[in-house]
Coordinates of C-alpha atoms and ligand atoms in Angstrom, one line a residue:
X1 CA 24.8 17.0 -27.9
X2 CA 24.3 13.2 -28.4
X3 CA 25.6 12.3 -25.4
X4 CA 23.2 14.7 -23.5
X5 CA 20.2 13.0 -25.9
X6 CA 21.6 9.8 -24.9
X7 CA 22.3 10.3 -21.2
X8 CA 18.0 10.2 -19.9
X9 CA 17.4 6.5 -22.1
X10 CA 20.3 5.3 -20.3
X11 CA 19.3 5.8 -17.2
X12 CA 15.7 5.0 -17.5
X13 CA 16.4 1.0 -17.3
X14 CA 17.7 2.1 -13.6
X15 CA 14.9 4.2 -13.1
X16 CA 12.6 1.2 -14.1
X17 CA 14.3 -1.3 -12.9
X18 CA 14.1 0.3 -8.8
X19 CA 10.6 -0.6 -9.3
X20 CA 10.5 -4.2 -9.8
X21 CA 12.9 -4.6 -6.9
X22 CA 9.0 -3.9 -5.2
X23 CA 7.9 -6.8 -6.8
X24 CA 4.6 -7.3 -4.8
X25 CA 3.6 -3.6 -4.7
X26 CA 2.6 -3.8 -7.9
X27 CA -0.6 -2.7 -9.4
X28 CA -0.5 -4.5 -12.8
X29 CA -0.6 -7.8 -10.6
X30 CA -3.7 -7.5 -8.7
X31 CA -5.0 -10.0 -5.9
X32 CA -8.2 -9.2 -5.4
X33 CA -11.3 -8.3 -7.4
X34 CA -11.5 -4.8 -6.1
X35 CA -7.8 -4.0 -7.7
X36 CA -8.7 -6.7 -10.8
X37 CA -11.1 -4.0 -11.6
X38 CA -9.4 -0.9 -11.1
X39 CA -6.4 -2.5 -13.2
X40 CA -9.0 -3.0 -16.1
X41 CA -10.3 0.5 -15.9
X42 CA -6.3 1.3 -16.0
X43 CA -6.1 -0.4 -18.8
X44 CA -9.4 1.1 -21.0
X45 CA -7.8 4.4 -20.6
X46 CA -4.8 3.7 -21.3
X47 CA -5.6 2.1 -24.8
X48 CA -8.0 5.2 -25.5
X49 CA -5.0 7.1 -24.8
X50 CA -2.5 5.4 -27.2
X51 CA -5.4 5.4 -29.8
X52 CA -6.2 9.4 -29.7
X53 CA -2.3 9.8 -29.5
X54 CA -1.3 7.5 -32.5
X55 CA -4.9 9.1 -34.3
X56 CA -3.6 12.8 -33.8
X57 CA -0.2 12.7 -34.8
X58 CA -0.8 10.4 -37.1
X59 CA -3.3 13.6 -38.5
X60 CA -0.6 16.0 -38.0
X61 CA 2.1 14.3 -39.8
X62 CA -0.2 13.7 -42.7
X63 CA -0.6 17.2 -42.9
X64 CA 2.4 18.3 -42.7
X65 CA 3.2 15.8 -45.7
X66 CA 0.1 16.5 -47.7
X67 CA -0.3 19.9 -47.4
X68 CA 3.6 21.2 -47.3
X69 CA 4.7 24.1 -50.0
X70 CA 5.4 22.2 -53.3
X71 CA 7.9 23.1 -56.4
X72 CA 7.2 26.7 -57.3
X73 CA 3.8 26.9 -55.1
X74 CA 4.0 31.1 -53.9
X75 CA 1.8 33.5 -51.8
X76 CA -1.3 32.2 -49.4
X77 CA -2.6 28.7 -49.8
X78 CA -6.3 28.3 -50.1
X79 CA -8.3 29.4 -47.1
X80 CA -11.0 27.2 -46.2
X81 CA -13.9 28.1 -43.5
X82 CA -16.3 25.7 -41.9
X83 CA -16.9 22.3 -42.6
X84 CA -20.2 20.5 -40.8
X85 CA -19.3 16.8 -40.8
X86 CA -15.9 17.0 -39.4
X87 CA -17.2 19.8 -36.7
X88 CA -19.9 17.0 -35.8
X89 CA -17.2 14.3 -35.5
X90 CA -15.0 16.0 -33.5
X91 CA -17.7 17.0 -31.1
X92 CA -19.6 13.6 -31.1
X93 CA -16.2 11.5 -31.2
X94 CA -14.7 12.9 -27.8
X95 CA -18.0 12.8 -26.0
X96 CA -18.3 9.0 -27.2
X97 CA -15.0 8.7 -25.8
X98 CA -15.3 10.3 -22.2
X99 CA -18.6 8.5 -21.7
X100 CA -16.8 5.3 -22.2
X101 CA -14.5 6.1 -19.8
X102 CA -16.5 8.3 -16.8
X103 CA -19.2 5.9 -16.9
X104 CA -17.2 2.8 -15.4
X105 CA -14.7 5.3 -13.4
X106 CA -18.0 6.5 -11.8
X107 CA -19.6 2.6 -10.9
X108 CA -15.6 1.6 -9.9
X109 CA -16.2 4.8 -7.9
X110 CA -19.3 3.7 -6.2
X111 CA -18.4 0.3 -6.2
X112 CA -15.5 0.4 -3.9
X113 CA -17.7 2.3 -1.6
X114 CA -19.9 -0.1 -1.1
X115 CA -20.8 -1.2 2.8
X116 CA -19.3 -5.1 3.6
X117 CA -21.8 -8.0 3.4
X118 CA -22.5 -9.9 6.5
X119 CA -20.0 -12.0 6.2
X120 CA -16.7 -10.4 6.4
X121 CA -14.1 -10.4 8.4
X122 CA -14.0 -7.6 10.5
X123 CA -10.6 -5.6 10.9
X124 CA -9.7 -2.3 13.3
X125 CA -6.7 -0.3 11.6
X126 CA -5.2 2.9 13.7
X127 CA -2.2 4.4 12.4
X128 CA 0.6 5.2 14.6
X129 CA 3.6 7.0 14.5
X130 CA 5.4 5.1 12.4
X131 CA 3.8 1.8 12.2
X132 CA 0.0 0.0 12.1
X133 CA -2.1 -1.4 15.0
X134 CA -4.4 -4.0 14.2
X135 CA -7.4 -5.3 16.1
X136 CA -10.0 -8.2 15.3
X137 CA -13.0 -7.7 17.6
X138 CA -14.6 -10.8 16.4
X139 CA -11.8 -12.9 17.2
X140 CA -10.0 -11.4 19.9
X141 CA -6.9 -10.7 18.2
X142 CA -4.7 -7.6 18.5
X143 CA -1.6 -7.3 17.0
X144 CA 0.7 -4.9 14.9
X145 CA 1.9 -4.2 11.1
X146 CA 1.1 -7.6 9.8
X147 CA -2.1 -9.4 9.2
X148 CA -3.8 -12.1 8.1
X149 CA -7.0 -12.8 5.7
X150 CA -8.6 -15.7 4.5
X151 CA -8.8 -16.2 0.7
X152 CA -12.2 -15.6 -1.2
X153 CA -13.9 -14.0 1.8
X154 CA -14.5 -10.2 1.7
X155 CA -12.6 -8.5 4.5
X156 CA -13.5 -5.2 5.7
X157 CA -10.9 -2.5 7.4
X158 CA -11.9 0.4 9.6
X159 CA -9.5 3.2 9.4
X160 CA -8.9 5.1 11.7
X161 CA -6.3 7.5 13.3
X162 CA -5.5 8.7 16.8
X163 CA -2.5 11.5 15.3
X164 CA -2.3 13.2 11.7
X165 CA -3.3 11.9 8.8
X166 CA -2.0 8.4 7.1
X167 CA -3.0 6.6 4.2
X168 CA -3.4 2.7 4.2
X169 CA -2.4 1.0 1.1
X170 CA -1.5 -2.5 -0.2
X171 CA -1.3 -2.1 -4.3
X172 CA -2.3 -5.8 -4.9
X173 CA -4.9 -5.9 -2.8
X174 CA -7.0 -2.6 -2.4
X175 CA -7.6 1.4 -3.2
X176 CA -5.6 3.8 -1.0
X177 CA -7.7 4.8 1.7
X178 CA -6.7 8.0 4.0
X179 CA -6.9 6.8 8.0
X180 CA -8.0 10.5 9.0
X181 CA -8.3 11.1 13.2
X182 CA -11.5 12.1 14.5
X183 CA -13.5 9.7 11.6
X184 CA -13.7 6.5 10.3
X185 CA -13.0 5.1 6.8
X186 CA -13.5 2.1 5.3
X187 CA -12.4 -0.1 2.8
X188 CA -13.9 -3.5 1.6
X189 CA -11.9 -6.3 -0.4
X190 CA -11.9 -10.0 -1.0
X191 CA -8.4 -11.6 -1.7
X192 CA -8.5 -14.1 -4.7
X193 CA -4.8 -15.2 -4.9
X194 CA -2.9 -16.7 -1.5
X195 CA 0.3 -15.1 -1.0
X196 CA 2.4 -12.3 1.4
X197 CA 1.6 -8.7 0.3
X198 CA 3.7 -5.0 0.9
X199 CA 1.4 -2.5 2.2
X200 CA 2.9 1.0 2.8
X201 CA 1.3 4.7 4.4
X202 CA 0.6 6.7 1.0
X203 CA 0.1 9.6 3.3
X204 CA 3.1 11.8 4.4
X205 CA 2.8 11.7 8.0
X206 CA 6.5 13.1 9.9
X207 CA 10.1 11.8 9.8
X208 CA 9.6 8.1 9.6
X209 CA 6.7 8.1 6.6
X210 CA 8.4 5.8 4.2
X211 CA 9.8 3.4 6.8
X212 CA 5.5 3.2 7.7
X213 CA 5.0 -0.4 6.5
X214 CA 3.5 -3.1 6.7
X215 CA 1.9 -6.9 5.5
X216 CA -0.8 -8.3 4.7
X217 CA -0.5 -12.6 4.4
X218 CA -3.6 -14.0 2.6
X219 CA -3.6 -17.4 3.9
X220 CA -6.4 -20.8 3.0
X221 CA -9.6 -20.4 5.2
X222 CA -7.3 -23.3 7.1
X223 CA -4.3 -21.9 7.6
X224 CA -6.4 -18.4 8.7
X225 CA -7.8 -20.7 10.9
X226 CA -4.8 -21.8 13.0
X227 CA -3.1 -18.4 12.5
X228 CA -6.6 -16.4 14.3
X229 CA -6.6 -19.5 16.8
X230 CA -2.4 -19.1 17.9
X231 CA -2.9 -15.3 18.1
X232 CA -5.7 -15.1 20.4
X233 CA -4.3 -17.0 22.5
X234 CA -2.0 -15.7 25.6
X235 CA 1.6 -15.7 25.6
X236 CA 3.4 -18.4 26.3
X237 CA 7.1 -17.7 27.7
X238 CA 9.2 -17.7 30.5
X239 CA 8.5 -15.9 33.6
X240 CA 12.1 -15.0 33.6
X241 CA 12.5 -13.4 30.4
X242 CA 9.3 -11.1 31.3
X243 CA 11.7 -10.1 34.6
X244 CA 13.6 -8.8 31.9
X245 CA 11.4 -7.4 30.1
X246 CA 10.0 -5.2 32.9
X247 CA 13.0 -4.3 34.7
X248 CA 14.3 -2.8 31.1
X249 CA 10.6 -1.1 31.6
X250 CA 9.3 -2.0 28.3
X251 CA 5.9 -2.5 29.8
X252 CA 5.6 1.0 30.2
X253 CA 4.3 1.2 26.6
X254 CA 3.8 -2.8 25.3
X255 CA 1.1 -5.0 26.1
X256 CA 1.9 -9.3 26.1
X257 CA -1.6 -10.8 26.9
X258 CA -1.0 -13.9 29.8
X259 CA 1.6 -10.8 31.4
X260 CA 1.2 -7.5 33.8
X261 CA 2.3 -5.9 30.6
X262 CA -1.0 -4.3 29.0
X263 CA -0.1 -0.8 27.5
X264 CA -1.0 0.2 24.1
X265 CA 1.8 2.9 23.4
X266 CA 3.1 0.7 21.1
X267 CA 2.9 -2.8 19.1
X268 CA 1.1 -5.6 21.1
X269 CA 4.0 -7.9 21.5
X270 CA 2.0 -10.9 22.1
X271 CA 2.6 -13.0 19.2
X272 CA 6.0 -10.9 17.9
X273 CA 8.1 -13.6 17.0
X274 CA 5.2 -15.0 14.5
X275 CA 5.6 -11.9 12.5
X276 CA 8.3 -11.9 9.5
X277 CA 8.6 -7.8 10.2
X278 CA 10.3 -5.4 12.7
X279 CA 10.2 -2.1 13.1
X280 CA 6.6 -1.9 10.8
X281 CA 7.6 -3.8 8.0
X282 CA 11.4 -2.4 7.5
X283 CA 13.8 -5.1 9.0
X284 CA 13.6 -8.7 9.1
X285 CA 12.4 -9.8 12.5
X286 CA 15.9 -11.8 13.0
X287 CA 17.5 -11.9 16.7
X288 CA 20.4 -9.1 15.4
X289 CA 17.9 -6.8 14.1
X290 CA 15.8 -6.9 17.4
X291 CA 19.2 -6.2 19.2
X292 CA 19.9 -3.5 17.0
X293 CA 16.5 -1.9 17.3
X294 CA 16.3 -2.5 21.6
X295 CA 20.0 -0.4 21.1
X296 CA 19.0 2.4 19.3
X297 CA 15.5 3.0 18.0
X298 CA 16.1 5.8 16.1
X299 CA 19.2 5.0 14.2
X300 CA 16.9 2.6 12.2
X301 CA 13.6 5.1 11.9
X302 CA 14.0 8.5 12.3
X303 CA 12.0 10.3 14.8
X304 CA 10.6 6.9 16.7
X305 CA 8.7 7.2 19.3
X306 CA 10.5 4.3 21.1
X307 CA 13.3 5.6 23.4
X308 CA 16.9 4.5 23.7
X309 CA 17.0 3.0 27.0
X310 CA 20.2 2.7 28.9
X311 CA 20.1 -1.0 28.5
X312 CA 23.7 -3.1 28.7
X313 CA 24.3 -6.0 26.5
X314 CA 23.2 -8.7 28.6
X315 CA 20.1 -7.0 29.1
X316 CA 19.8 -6.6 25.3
X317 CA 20.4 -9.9 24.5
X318 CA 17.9 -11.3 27.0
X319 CA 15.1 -9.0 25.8
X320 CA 15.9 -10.3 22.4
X321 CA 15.7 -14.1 23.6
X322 CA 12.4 -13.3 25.2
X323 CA 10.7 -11.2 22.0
X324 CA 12.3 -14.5 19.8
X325 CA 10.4 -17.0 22.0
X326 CA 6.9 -15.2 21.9
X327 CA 5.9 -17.3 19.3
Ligands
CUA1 CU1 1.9 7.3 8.0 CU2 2.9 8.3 6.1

């Protein structure tokens, strides 16, 4: 019987623990002032809620205590109707309460509807299946499951899908925000702490759901800068890797701007060594994880939509020297 008591408390440090190996999807640490103020709305109910809690059993036990059968006390204790000041305080106390917390849920609510000032950085989201592609009209940037913000300016995403239903959603850095087909959603936020951020689909969307990742980098207004500069630009590689590249007919569903190749099946491969990801945000973009993903797609996300082509090893590893050198 102790052991079985015993057995759920020793387990929840594991429980607990699987979290914080998420560090940066955390939404007690936010990095922006949209999630700064939903963590302090967090916060306001939760202390309301370990007041009540603490305020009504603290009640109950003092009844319990006061009130209990003492000595030789017999029969019915005495019966008490009504009473007009506590039937006041309990009705005026709770309403008091909720106010205190519905009235700043409702602004927050409002708030992070709000349309994006002039200023912003503009930003085209369409979820795929499994992964993210990203556009910047503006700047002339398209690329896939990892992007870049400057810090202090507010940055607006369009959401939008062209399949069933995701949801976009970086804890540290913004509200969850469904990416529904046939509409467009958006969501406004200004990044106030430079760093590299874990954004995940919130949204079950088929097989490869929880392997839907991605990144957002918020970088110095510099370092944005160069980034949006390098990534507009065209490819530069070797004519002979793209050989390789089309005669394993990966053009056939990948674009690399300066190339032939200019399909938008999947990821824009323009810049795809500059990314830290593969695979949207699941595997280190290394030279044996992009062999192992050319191999076999689908051993590493269920369901992808990205064949297993009859490809030999030579042909593998040249694909992956060309992907490495498309900087
Ligand atoms: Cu996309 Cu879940």
């Amino acid at each position: 019987m102790k052991l079985k008591t015993l057995l759920p408390l020793l387990t929840l440090p594991l429980v607990l623990s699987a979290c914080s190996g998420l560090s940066s999807m955390n939404t007690l640490d936010p990095a922006s002032s949209l999630t700064a103020d939903i963590l302090s709305l967090y916060e306001r109910i939760t202390w309301w809620a370990v007041l009540l809690f603490v305020a009504v059993q603290g009640l109950l036990i003092y009844a319990v205590i006061r009130f209990r059968a003492k000595g030789d006390e017999t029969g019915e204790p005495e019966q008490v109707h009504g009473n007009t000041a506590m039937e006041v305080t309990w009705t005026i106390l709770p309403v008091v309460i909720l106010l205190n917390i519905g009235i700043p849920t409702v602004s927050l609510i409002f708030k992070s509807q709000q349309p994006a000032p002039e200023d912003a950085v503009q930003i085209h989201a369409t979820g795929k299946q499994w992964w993210f592609a990203f556009e910047y009209p503006a700047l002339g940037i398209t690329t896939a499951n990892e992007i870049h913000v400057p810090l202090g300016q507010p940055i607006e995403v369009r959401l939008q899908s062209d399949n069933v239903i995701h949801s976009f959603w970086v804890p540290q850095l913004m509200a969850k925000r469904d990416m529904i087909p046939g509409r467009v959603n958006r969501i406004v936020f200004t990044p106030n702490k430079v760093g590299r951020y874990d954004g995940q689909c919130a949204e079950y969307c088929g097989d490869s759901h929880a392997k839907m990742r991605f990144q957002v980098v918020v970088d110095t207004p510099e370092d944005f800068a160069k980034w949006a500069k390098e990534q507009a630009a065209p490819a530069v590689a070797s004519d002979e890797g793209y050989k390789a590249f089309e005669a394993a007919t990966c053009n056939a569903c990948h674009a690399i701007k300066g190339t032939a190749a200019a399909m938008k099946v999947g990821p824009d491969l323009t810049h795809v060594a500059s990314r830290a990801m593969i695979g949207a945000g699941w595997l280190d973009n290394n030279p044996e994880n992009l062999k192992k993903w050319i191999h076999d797609p689908a051993s590493i996300k269920p369901g992808s939509k990205m064949p297993k082509l009859p490809l030999d090893e030579a042909q593998i590893n040249s694909l992956a020297a060309y992907l490495q050198s498309l900087k």
